[in-house]
CSV table of N, CA and C (backbone and C1' of nucleotides) in Angstrom, one decimal:
chain,number,residue,atom,x,y,z
A,128,MET,N,-30.4,-8.6,-6.2
A,128,MET,CA,-30.2,-7.3,-6.7
A,128,MET,C,-28.6,-7.7,-6.5
A,129,SER,N,-27.6,-6.6,-7.0
A,129,SER,CA,-26.2,-6.8,-7.1
A,129,SER,C,-26.2,-5.3,-6.1
A,130,GLU,N,-24.6,-5.6,-5.7
A,130,GLU,CA,-23.9,-4.7,-5.1
A,130,GLU,C,-23.0,-4.1,-6.3
A,131,GLU,N,-23.6,-2.8,-6.0
A,131,GLU,CA,-22.8,-2.2,-6.4
A,131,GLU,C,-20.7,-2.0,-5.7
A,132,LEU,N,-20.8,-2.1,-5.1
A,132,LEU,CA,-19.5,-1.8,-3.3
A,132,LEU,C,-20.2,-3.7,-3.2
A,133,PRO,N,-18.4,-3.7,-3.3
A,133,PRO,CA,-18.5,-5.0,-2.2
A,133,PRO,C,-18.3,-5.0,-1.2
A,134,ALA,N,-18.3,-6.1,-0.4
A,134,ALA,CA,-18.9,-5.7,1.4
A,134,ALA,C,-17.4,-5.9,1.7
A,135,TYR,N,-16.1,-6.1,1.4
A,135,TYR,CA,-14.7,-6.1,1.9
A,135,TYR,C,-14.8,-4.8,1.7
A,136,ALA,N,-14.6,-4.1,0.3
A,136,ALA,CA,-14.6,-3.1,-0.3
A,136,ALA,C,-14.4,-1.8,0.9
A,137,GLU,N,-16.1,-2.0,1.1
A,137,GLU,CA,-16.4,-0.8,2.4
A,137,GLU,C,-16.3,-1.1,3.1
A,138,ARG,N,-15.3,-2.3,3.8
A,138,ARG,CA,-14.5,-1.8,5.1
A,138,ARG,C,-13.3,-1.1,4.5
A,139,VAL,N,-12.6,-1.8,3.4
A,139,VAL,CA,-12.0,-0.3,3.3
A,139,VAL,C,-11.8,0.7,3.3
A,140,LEU,N,-12.7,1.5,2.7
A,140,LEU,CA,-12.7,2.6,3.0
A,140,LEU,C,-13.4,3.6,3.9
A,141,GLU,N,-14.5,3.1,4.7
A,141,GLU,CA,-14.3,3.2,6.2
A,141,GLU,C,-13.1,3.4,7.2
A,142,VAL,N,-12.3,2.4,6.9
A,142,VAL,CA,-10.5,2.3,7.3
A,142,VAL,C,-10.5,3.1,7.4
A,143,ALA,N,-9.4,4.2,5.7
A,143,ALA,CA,-9.0,4.6,5.1
A,143,ALA,C,-9.7,6.4,5.4
A,144,GLU,N,-11.1,6.1,5.9
A,144,GLU,CA,-11.9,7.4,6.4
A,144,GLU,C,-11.3,7.9,7.6
A,145,ARG,N,-11.4,7.0,8.5
A,145,ARG,CA,-11.2,7.0,9.8
A,145,ARG,C,-9.6,7.4,10.2
A,146,ILE,N,-8.4,7.4,9.3
A,146,ILE,CA,-7.1,8.0,9.5
A,146,ILE,C,-7.6,9.5,9.4
A,147,PRO,N,-6.4,10.0,10.4
A,147,PRO,CA,-6.8,11.0,10.9
A,147,PRO,C,-5.6,11.8,10.4
A,148,PRO,N,-6.4,12.8,9.8
A,148,PRO,CA,-5.7,13.8,9.3
A,148,PRO,C,-4.2,14.3,9.7
A,149,GLY,N,-2.7,14.0,9.0
A,149,GLY,CA,-1.1,14.1,8.7
A,149,GLY,C,-0.7,12.7,9.0
A,150,ARG,N,-1.8,11.8,9.5
A,150,ARG,CA,-1.5,10.3,9.2
A,150,ARG,C,-1.9,9.4,8.7
A,151,VAL,N,-1.1,8.8,8.6
A,151,VAL,CA,-0.8,7.4,7.3
A,151,VAL,C,-1.3,6.2,7.5
A,152,MET,N,-2.5,5.7,6.6
A,152,MET,CA,-1.6,3.4,7.2
A,152,MET,C,-1.2,3.2,5.6
A,153,THR,N,-0.1,2.1,6.3
A,153,THR,CA,0.5,0.9,5.0
A,153,THR,C,-1.4,0.0,4.2
A,154,TYR,N,-1.0,-0.4,3.5
A,154,TYR,CA,-2.2,-0.8,2.8
A,154,TYR,C,-1.9,-2.0,3.6
A,155,GLY,N,-1.1,-2.9,4.0
A,155,GLY,CA,-0.7,-3.2,4.8
A,155,GLY,C,-1.6,-3.5,5.8
A,156,ASP,N,-1.3,-2.3,6.7
A,156,ASP,CA,-1.8,-2.4,7.9
A,156,ASP,C,-3.3,-2.4,7.9
A,157,VAL,N,-3.8,-1.9,6.8
A,157,VAL,CA,-5.4,-1.8,6.8
A,157,VAL,C,-5.6,-3.1,6.7
A,158,ALA,N,-4.9,-3.9,5.8
A,158,ALA,CA,-5.7,-5.0,6.0
A,158,ALA,C,-6.0,-6.1,6.6
A,159,GLU,N,-3.9,-5.4,7.9
A,159,GLU,CA,-4.0,-6.2,9.1
A,159,GLU,C,-5.0,-6.0,10.4
A,160,TRP,N,-5.3,-4.3,10.5
A,160,TRP,CA,-6.5,-4.4,10.9
A,160,TRP,C,-7.7,-4.0,10.7
A,161,LEU,N,-7.9,-4.9,9.8
A,161,LEU,CA,-9.4,-4.7,9.1
A,161,LEU,C,-9.4,-6.3,9.5
A,162,GLY,N,-8.5,-7.8,9.3
A,162,GLY,CA,-8.0,-9.1,9.7
A,162,GLY,C,-8.7,-9.9,8.7
A,163,GLU,N,-8.3,-8.5,7.3
A,163,GLU,CA,-9.0,-9.6,6.2
A,163,GLU,C,-8.2,-9.4,5.0
A,164,GLY,N,-8.5,-10.7,3.8
A,164,GLY,CA,-7.2,-10.1,2.6
A,164,GLY,C,-6.2,-9.3,2.8
A,165,GLY,N,-5.6,-8.7,1.6
A,165,GLY,CA,-4.5,-8.7,1.9
A,165,GLY,C,-3.8,-7.4,1.7
A,166,PRO,N,-2.0,-7.0,1.3
A,166,PRO,CA,-2.4,-5.9,0.8
A,166,PRO,C,-2.8,-5.2,-0.6
A,167,ARG,N,-2.8,-6.4,-0.6
A,167,ARG,CA,-2.8,-5.8,-2.1
A,167,ARG,C,-4.6,-5.8,-3.0
A,168,GLN,N,-5.3,-6.5,-1.9
A,168,GLN,CA,-6.6,-6.6,-2.1
A,168,GLN,C,-7.2,-4.9,-2.0
A,169,VAL,N,-6.7,-4.7,-0.5
A,169,VAL,CA,-6.8,-2.7,-0.2
A,169,VAL,C,-6.1,-2.4,-1.8
A,170,GLY,N,-4.9,-2.6,-2.1
A,170,GLY,CA,-4.8,-1.9,-3.0
A,170,GLY,C,-5.7,-1.6,-4.4
A,171,ARG,N,-6.4,-3.2,-4.5
A,171,ARG,CA,-6.6,-3.2,-5.8
A,171,ARG,C,-8.7,-2.0,-5.3
A,172,VAL,N,-9.2,-2.0,-3.6
A,172,VAL,CA,-10.4,-1.2,-3.5
A,172,VAL,C,-9.3,-0.2,-3.5
A,173,MET,N,-8.3,0.6,-3.5
A,173,MET,CA,-8.4,1.6,-3.7
A,173,MET,C,-8.0,2.1,-4.6
A,174,ALA,N,-7.5,1.3,-5.7
A,174,ALA,CA,-7.5,1.2,-7.0
A,174,ALA,C,-8.6,2.0,-7.9
A,175,LEU,N,-9.8,1.1,-7.4
A,175,LEU,CA,-11.3,1.6,-7.6
A,175,LEU,C,-12.3,2.1,-7.5
A,176,TYR,N,-12.0,2.2,-5.8
A,176,TYR,CA,-13.4,2.9,-5.0
A,176,TYR,C,-12.6,4.5,-4.6
A,177,GLY,N,-11.5,3.9,-4.6
A,177,GLY,CA,-10.3,5.9,-3.6
A,177,GLY,C,-10.4,6.9,-3.4
A,178,GLY,N,-11.1,7.1,-5.1
A,178,GLY,CA,-11.2,8.5,-4.7
A,178,GLY,C,-12.3,8.9,-4.6
A,179,ALA,N,-12.9,8.2,-3.9
A,179,ALA,CA,-14.8,9.1,-3.0
A,179,ALA,C,-14.0,8.9,-1.7
A,180,VAL,N,-12.1,8.3,-1.1
A,180,VAL,CA,-12.1,8.4,0.5
A,180,VAL,C,-10.7,9.9,0.2
A,181,PRO,N,-10.6,9.1,1.3
A,181,PRO,CA,-7.8,10.3,1.4
A,181,PRO,C,-7.5,9.7,0.8
A,182,TRP,N,-7.4,9.4,-0.1
A,182,TRP,CA,-6.6,8.0,-0.6
A,182,TRP,C,-5.4,8.5,-0.2
A,183,TRP,N,-4.6,10.0,-0.7
A,183,TRP,CA,-3.2,10.1,-0.1
A,183,TRP,C,-3.1,9.5,1.2
A,184,ARG,N,-3.8,8.9,2.8
A,184,ARG,CA,-3.6,8.4,3.5
A,184,ARG,C,-3.3,7.1,3.3
A,185,VAL,N,-3.6,6.6,2.5
A,185,VAL,CA,-3.3,5.2,2.6
A,185,VAL,C,-2.0,4.8,1.7
A,186,VAL,N,-0.1,4.8,1.9
A,186,VAL,CA,0.8,4.2,1.2
A,186,VAL,C,1.3,3.2,1.8
A,187,ARG,N,2.6,3.2,0.6
A,187,ARG,CA,3.2,2.1,0.0
A,187,ARG,C,4.7,1.9,2.2
A,188,THR,N,4.7,0.9,1.9
A,188,THR,CA,5.2,1.0,4.0
A,188,THR,C,6.6,1.7,3.6
A,189,ASP,N,7.4,2.1,2.0
A,189,ASP,CA,8.6,2.9,1.4
A,189,ASP,C,7.8,4.4,1.6
A,190,GLY,N,6.3,4.9,2.2
A,190,GLY,CA,6.2,6.0,2.1
A,190,GLY,C,6.7,6.8,0.6
A,191,ILE,N,6.2,6.6,-0.5
A,191,ILE,CA,7.0,6.8,-1.8
A,191,ILE,C,5.5,7.8,-2.1
A,192,PRO,N,5.0,8.5,-3.2
A,192,PRO,CA,3.8,8.6,-2.9
A,192,PRO,C,3.6,8.1,-4.0
A,193,LEU,N,1.7,7.9,-3.6
A,193,LEU,CA,1.6,7.3,-4.8
A,193,LEU,C,1.6,7.8,-6.2
A,194,PRO,N,2.4,6.7,-7.4
A,194,PRO,CA,2.8,7.8,-8.8
A,194,PRO,C,1.6,7.7,-9.6
A,195,GLY,N,1.6,8.7,-10.0
A,195,GLY,CA,0.9,9.5,-10.5
A,195,GLY,C,0.4,10.6,-10.5
A,196,HIS,N,-0.1,10.5,-9.1
A,196,HIS,CA,-0.5,11.2,-8.0
A,196,HIS,C,0.4,11.8,-7.1
A,197,GLU,N,1.7,11.9,-7.5
A,197,GLU,CA,2.3,12.9,-6.4
A,197,GLU,C,1.8,14.0,-6.2
A,198,ARG,N,1.9,14.7,-6.8
A,198,ARG,CA,1.7,16.0,-6.8
A,198,ARG,C,0.6,16.6,-6.2
A,199,ARG,N,-0.6,15.5,-6.3
A,199,ARG,CA,-1.9,15.8,-5.4
A,199,ARG,C,-2.1,15.3,-4.5
A,200,ALA,N,-0.5,14.7,-3.9
A,200,ALA,CA,-0.9,14.2,-2.8
A,200,ALA,C,0.5,15.0,-1.6
A,201,LEU,N,1.0,15.6,-2.8
A,201,LEU,CA,1.9,16.3,-1.8
A,201,LEU,C,1.5,17.8,-1.2
A,202,GLU,N,0.9,18.1,-1.9
A,202,GLU,CA,-0.5,19.0,-1.5
A,202,GLU,C,-1.3,18.9,-0.2
A,203,HIS,N,-1.1,17.6,-0.7
A,203,HIS,CA,-2.6,17.2,1.1
A,203,HIS,C,-1.8,16.6,2.4
A,204,TYR,N,-0.8,16.2,1.9
A,204,TYR,CA,0.5,16.4,3.4
A,204,TYR,C,1.1,17.9,3.2
A,205,ARG,N,1.1,18.3,2.2
A,205,ARG,CA,1.5,20.1,3.4
A,205,ARG,C,0.3,20.9,4.2
A,206,ALA,N,-0.7,20.7,3.3
A,206,ALA,CA,-1.9,20.8,4.3
A,206,ALA,C,-2.6,20.5,5.3
A,207,GLU,N,-1.4,19.1,5.3
A,207,GLU,CA,-2.3,18.0,7.1
A,207,GLU,C,-0.8,18.6,7.9
A,208,SER,N,0.1,19.4,7.4
A,208,SER,CA,1.2,18.4,8.5
A,208,SER,C,1.7,17.2,8.6
A,209,THR,N,1.4,16.3,7.2
A,209,THR,CA,2.0,14.8,7.6
A,209,THR,C,3.6,15.0,7.3
A,210,PRO,N,4.7,14.6,8.4
A,210,PRO,CA,5.8,14.5,8.9
A,210,PRO,C,6.2,14.1,7.0
A,211,LEU,N,6.8,14.8,6.3
A,211,LEU,CA,7.9,14.2,5.5
A,211,LEU,C,9.2,14.3,5.1
A,212,ARG,N,10.3,13.8,4.9
A,212,ARG,CA,11.6,13.5,5.2
A,212,ARG,C,11.8,13.3,3.7
A,213,LEU,N,12.8,14.2,2.6
A,213,LEU,CA,13.6,14.8,2.4
A,213,LEU,C,14.8,13.3,1.7
A,214,THR,N,15.1,12.9,0.3
A,214,THR,CA,15.5,12.2,0.8
A,214,THR,C,17.1,12.5,-0.2
A,215,ALA,N,18.3,12.2,0.1
A,215,ALA,CA,19.6,12.5,-0.3
A,215,ALA,C,19.6,13.0,-2.0
A,216,ALA,N,18.6,12.6,-3.2
A,216,ALA,CA,18.2,12.8,-4.2
A,216,ALA,C,17.0,13.6,-4.6
A,217,GLY,N,16.3,14.3,-3.4
A,217,GLY,CA,15.7,15.2,-3.7
A,217,GLY,C,14.4,15.2,-3.7
A,218,ASP,N,14.0,13.9,-3.6
A,218,ASP,CA,12.9,12.9,-3.3
A,218,ASP,C,12.0,13.3,-2.3
A,219,PRO,N,10.4,14.0,-2.4
A,219,PRO,CA,9.8,13.7,-0.9
A,219,PRO,C,9.2,12.7,-0.4
A,220,ARG,N,9.7,11.7,0.4
A,220,ARG,CA,9.0,11.1,1.1
A,220,ARG,C,7.9,10.7,1.7
A,221,LEU,N,7.3,10.5,2.6
A,221,LEU,CA,6.4,10.2,4.0
A,221,LEU,C,7.9,9.9,5.0
A,222,ASP,N,8.0,10.1,6.1
A,222,ASP,CA,8.6,9.8,7.5
A,222,ASP,C,7.4,8.8,8.1
A,223,MET,N,7.7,7.3,7.2
A,223,MET,CA,6.6,6.6,7.7
A,223,MET,C,7.6,6.2,9.4
A,224,ARG,N,8.3,6.5,10.0
A,224,ARG,CA,8.0,6.4,12.0
A,224,ARG,C,7.5,7.3,12.1
A,225,ARG,N,7.0,8.2,11.4
A,225,ARG,CA,6.2,9.2,12.0
A,225,ARG,C,5.4,9.6,12.0
A,226,ALA,N,5.3,9.4,10.3
A,226,ALA,CA,3.3,9.3,10.4
A,226,ALA,C,2.2,8.0,10.6
A,227,ARG,N,3.0,7.4,10.0
A,227,ARG,CA,1.9,5.9,10.8
A,227,ARG,C,1.6,5.7,11.7
A,228,TRP,N,0.3,5.1,11.6
A,228,TRP,CA,-1.2,5.6,11.8
A,228,TRP,C,-1.4,3.9,12.3
A,229,ASP,N,-1.3,3.7,13.3
A,229,ASP,CA,-1.8,1.9,13.6
A,229,ASP,C,-3.0,1.3,13.2
A,230,GLY,N,-4.3,2.7,13.9
A,230,GLY,CA,-5.0,2.8,13.6
A,230,GLY,C,-5.3,2.7,15.6
A,231,SER,N,-4.6,2.2,16.4
A,231,SER,CA,-5.9,2.0,17.7
A,231,SER,C,-4.9,3.3,18.1
A,232,GLY,N,-6.0,3.5,19.1
A,232,GLY,CA,-5.7,4.4,20.1
A,232,GLY,C,-6.1,6.1,19.7
A,233,PRO,N,-5.9,6.9,20.5
A,233,PRO,CA,-6.2,8.6,19.9
A,233,PRO,C,-5.3,8.4,19.1
A,234,GLN,N,-5.4,9.6,18.5
A,234,GLN,CA,-4.7,10.0,16.7
A,234,GLN,C,-3.2,11.2,17.0
A,235,ASP,N,-2.0,10.6,18.1
A,235,ASP,CA,-1.4,11.2,18.8
A,235,ASP,C,-0.2,10.1,18.6
A,236,GLY,N,1.3,11.0,18.7
A,236,GLY,CA,2.3,9.8,19.2
A,236,GLY,C,3.3,10.5,17.4
A,237,ARG,N,3.0,12.1,17.9
A,237,ARG,CA,3.9,12.1,16.4
A,237,ARG,C,5.1,12.9,17.0
A,238,ASP,N,5.5,12.9,18.0
A,238,ASP,CA,6.6,12.8,18.9
A,238,ASP,C,6.6,11.9,19.5
A,239,GLU,N,7.6,11.3,19.7
A,239,GLU,CA,8.0,9.9,20.6
A,239,GLU,C,9.8,9.9,21.1
A,240,SER,N,10.0,9.6,19.8
A,240,SER,CA,12.1,9.6,20.3
A,240,SER,C,12.1,10.3,19.3
A,241,HIS,N,13.8,10.7,19.1
A,241,HIS,CA,13.6,11.2,18.2
A,241,HIS,C,15.2,11.2,17.3
A,242,THR,N,15.3,10.9,16.4
A,242,THR,CA,16.2,10.2,15.3
A,242,THR,C,16.6,9.4,15.7
B,146,DA,P,-10.2,-27.4,-11.3
B,146,DA,O5',-9.4,-27.1,-12.6
B,146,DA,C5',-8.7,-28.1,-13.8
B,146,DA,C4',-7.0,-27.8,-14.4
B,146,DA,C3',-6.3,-27.0,-13.4
B,146,DA,O3',-5.3,-27.0,-13.8
B,146,DA,C1',-7.3,-25.4,-14.9
B,147,DG,P,-4.0,-26.8,-13.1
B,147,DG,O5',-3.1,-25.7,-13.8
B,147,DG,C5',-2.9,-26.2,-15.2
B,147,DG,C4',-2.5,-24.5,-15.8
B,147,DG,C3',-1.1,-23.7,-15.4
B,147,DG,O3',0.0,-23.3,-16.0
B,147,DG,C1',-3.2,-22.5,-15.9
B,148,DC,P,0.9,-22.8,-15.5
B,148,DC,O5',1.0,-21.3,-15.8
B,148,DC,C5',0.4,-20.9,-17.0
B,148,DC,C4',0.4,-19.8,-17.5
B,148,DC,C3',1.4,-19.2,-16.7
B,148,DC,O3',2.2,-18.0,-17.8
B,148,DC,C1',-0.6,-18.3,-16.3
B,149,DT,P,2.9,-16.6,-17.3
B,149,DT,O5',1.8,-15.2,-16.5
B,149,DT,C5',1.2,-14.8,-18.6
B,149,DT,C4',0.7,-13.8,-17.8
B,149,DT,C3',1.2,-13.0,-17.3
B,149,DT,O3',1.9,-11.4,-17.7
B,149,DT,C1',-0.7,-12.9,-16.1
B,150,DT,P,2.0,-10.5,-16.9
B,150,DT,O5',0.8,-9.9,-16.4
B,150,DT,C5',0.3,-9.2,-16.7
B,150,DT,C4',-1.0,-7.9,-15.7
B,150,DT,C3',0.2,-7.6,-15.2
B,150,DT,O3',-0.7,-6.2,-14.5
B,150,DT,C1',-0.8,-8.9,-12.9
B,151,DG,P,0.5,-4.8,-14.3
B,151,DG,O5',-1.1,-4.8,-12.7
B,151,DG,C5',-2.0,-4.3,-12.8
B,151,DG,C4',-2.3,-3.9,-10.3
B,151,DG,C3',-1.4,-3.3,-10.7
B,151,DG,O3',-1.8,-2.9,-9.2
B,151,DG,C1',-1.6,-5.7,-9.2
B,152,DA,P,-2.4,-1.5,-10.0
B,152,DA,O5',-1.9,-0.2,-9.0
B,152,DA,C5',-0.6,0.6,-9.0
B,152,DA,C4',-0.8,0.8,-7.2
B,152,DA,C3',-1.5,-0.1,-5.7
B,152,DA,O3',0.0,-0.3,-5.5
B,152,DA,C1',-2.3,1.7,-6.1
B,153,DC,P,1.7,-1.2,-4.9
B,153,DC,O5',1.4,-2.2,-3.7
B,153,DC,C5',-0.2,-1.9,-3.4
B,153,DC,C4',0.2,-2.5,-1.7
B,153,DC,C3',1.6,-2.3,-0.9
B,153,DC,O3',1.3,-2.6,0.4
B,153,DC,C1',2.3,-5.1,-2.1
B,154,DC,P,2.2,-2.2,1.1
B,154,DC,O5',3.8,-3.8,1.5
B,154,DC,C5',3.0,-4.8,2.1
B,154,DC,C4',3.5,-5.4,2.9
B,154,DC,C3',5.0,-4.9,3.1
B,154,DC,O3',5.3,-5.9,4.3
B,154,DC,C1',5.4,-6.5,1.9
B,155,DG,P,6.9,-4.7,5.4
B,155,DG,O5',7.9,-6.4,5.2
B,155,DG,C5',7.5,-7.2,5.7
B,155,DG,C4',8.5,-8.5,5.4
B,155,DG,C3',10.0,-7.5,6.0
B,155,DG,O3',10.1,-8.7,7.3
B,155,DG,C1',10.0,-8.1,4.0
B,156,DA,P,11.9,-8.3,6.7
B,156,DA,O5',12.9,-9.2,6.6
B,156,DA,C5',12.8,-10.7,5.7
B,156,DA,C4',12.9,-11.6,4.8
B,156,DA,C3',14.7,-10.9,5.5
B,156,DA,O3',15.5,-11.6,4.7
B,156,DA,C1',14.0,-10.3,3.3
B,157,DC,P,17.0,-12.4,6.1
B,157,DC,O5',18.0,-12.1,4.4
B,157,DC,C5',17.5,-12.1,3.3
B,157,DC,C4',18.5,-11.8,1.9
B,157,DC,C3',19.8,-10.9,2.2
B,157,DC,O3',21.3,-12.1,1.7
B,157,DC,C1',19.1,-9.5,0.7
B,158,DC,P,22.0,-11.4,2.0
B,158,DC,O5',23.0,-10.3,0.2
B,158,DC,C5',22.3,-11.4,-0.9
B,158,DC,C4',22.6,-10.7,-1.5
B,158,DC,C3',24.2,-9.5,-1.4
B,158,DC,O3',24.9,-9.4,-2.3
B,158,DC,C1',22.7,-7.9,-1.4
C,742,DT,P,17.6,7.3,1.2
C,742,DT,O5',18.1,6.5,0.7
C,742,DT,C5',19.3,7.0,-0.8
C,742,DT,C4',19.5,6.3,-1.9
C,742,DT,C3',17.7,6.3,-2.8
C,742,DT,O3',18.0,6.1,-3.8
C,742,DT,C1',18.8,4.2,-2.2
C,743,DG,P,16.7,5.9,-4.5
C,743,DG,O5',16.8,4.6,-5.5
C,743,DG,C5',18.2,4.2,-5.8
C,743,DG,C4',18.8,3.2,-6.2
C,743,DG,C3',17.3,2.0,-7.0
C,743,DG,O3',17.6,1.5,-8.1
C,743,DG,C1',18.4,1.4,-5.6
C,744,DG,P,16.5,1.1,-9.2
C,744,DG,O5',16.8,-0.2,-9.6
C,744,DG,C5',18.1,-0.3,-10.0
C,744,DG,C4',18.2,-1.9,-9.8
C,744,DG,C3',16.9,-3.4,-9.5
C,744,DG,O3',17.1,-3.9,-10.3
C,744,DG,C1',17.4,-3.2,-8.0
C,745,DT,P,16.5,-5.4,-11.3
C,745,DT,O5',16.3,-6.1,-10.6
C,745,DT,C5',17.3,-6.8,-10.4
C,745,DT,C4',17.3,-7.8,-9.4
C,745,DT,C3',16.4,-8.6,-9.4
C,745,DT,O3',17.0,-10.5,-9.2
C,745,DT,C1',16.0,-8.6,-7.4
C,746,DC,P,15.7,-11.8,-9.6
C,746,DC,O5',15.2,-12.3,-8.7
C,746,DC,C5',16.0,-12.4,-7.1
C,746,DC,C4',15.3,-12.7,-6.6
C,746,DC,C3',14.4,-13.9,-7.2
C,746,DC,O3',13.9,-15.3,-6.6
C,746,DC,C1',13.6,-12.1,-5.2
C,747,DG,P,13.6,-16.5,-7.0
C,747,DG,O5',12.1,-16.0,-5.4
C,747,DG,C5',13.0,-16.8,-4.1
C,747,DG,C4',11.3,-16.7,-3.1
C,747,DG,C3',10.0,-17.6,-3.1
C,747,DG,O3',9.5,-17.3,-2.3
C,747,DG,C1',9.6,-14.6,-3.0
C,748,DG,P,8.6,-18.7,-2.0
C,748,DG,O5',7.4,-17.8,-1.5
C,748,DG,C5',8.5,-17.2,-0.5
C,748,DG,C4',6.3,-16.1,0.0
C,748,DG,C3',5.7,-17.1,0.0
C,748,DG,O3',4.6,-17.3,1.2
C,748,DG,C1',5.8,-14.6,-0.9
C,749,DC,P,3.0,-17.6,1.3
C,749,DC,O5',2.2,-16.8,0.4
C,749,DC,C5',2.9,-15.1,1.9
C,749,DC,C4',1.1,-14.4,0.9
C,749,DC,C3',-0.3,-14.5,1.0
C,749,DC,O3',-1.3,-14.3,1.5
C,749,DC,C1',1.2,-12.9,-0.3
C,750,DC,P,-2.1,-16.2,1.7
C,750,DC,O5',-3.3,-14.7,0.5
C,750,DC,C5',-4.0,-13.6,0.6
C,750,DC,C4',-4.7,-13.3,-0.5
C,750,DC,C3',-5.8,-14.2,-1.0
C,750,DC,O3',-6.6,-13.2,-1.1
C,750,DC,C1',-4.2,-12.7,-2.6
C,751,DA,P,-8.3,-14.0,-1.4
C,751,DA,O5',-8.8,-14.0,-2.2
C,751,DA,C5',-8.8,-12.1,-2.4
C,751,DA,C4',-9.4,-11.3,-3.6
C,751,DA,C3',-10.0,-12.7,-4.5
C,751,DA,O3',-11.0,-10.7,-4.8
C,751,DA,C1',-7.9,-11.8,-5.7
C,752,DA,P,-12.1,-11.1,-6.2
C,752,DA,O5',-11.6,-10.9,-7.5
C,752,DA,C5',-10.8,-9.4,-7.6
C,752,DA,C4',-9.9,-8.9,-9.4
C,752,DA,C3',-11.5,-10.0,-10.0
C,752,DA,O3',-11.3,-8.6,-11.2
C,752,DA,C1',-9.3,-10.8,-10.7
C,753,DG,P,-13.1,-8.3,-12.2
C,753,DG,O5',-11.7,-8.6,-13.9
C,753,DG,C5',-10.0,-9.5,-14.3
C,753,DG,C4',-9.6,-9.2,-15.2
C,753,DG,C3',-10.4,-10.1,-16.0
C,753,DG,O3',-10.1,-8.8,-17.5
C,753,DG,C1',-8.7,-11.2,-15.7
C,754,DC,P,-10.8,-9.7,-18.9
C,754,DC,O5',-9.9,-10.9,-19.4
C,754,DC,C5',-8.4,-10.4,-19.2
C,754,DC,C4',-7.6,-11.6,-20.1
C,754,DC,C3',-8.7,-12.3,-21.0
C,754,DC,O3',-7.3,-12.2,-22.3
C,754,DC,C1',-8.4,-13.8,-19.7
DNA sequence: AGCTTGACCGACC
DNA sequence: TGGTCGGCCAAGC
């Protein structure tokens, strides 16, 4: 029989669902936490099957909202109180320093050092 | 078997 | 802040 969902993809989605609200992980973080594959592989999985999980919590390291879904993503970020930051150009980007979640330990740490 | 592409990343300027 | 470059790994052609 054939698997509709590759085992690797299943693991990636599992991690994505594990990310607590108000927090995000980068593609690279997911790959590293998973211990296999790379950012691009994670990105591929998200592109294909990401619709079934909180895809807006998996982002690029630069914190730029997913192109093409910015509106949807920003709505979620606002609802989850995800740390955002406004650029000089006025573009909303994720405040990665505060929003990034390494996946280890409890989901806190939104307050560390200031600026 | 070789080249291109992609929901990437880090270094550099 | 933003553009370029090299590296990365798997899928498609």
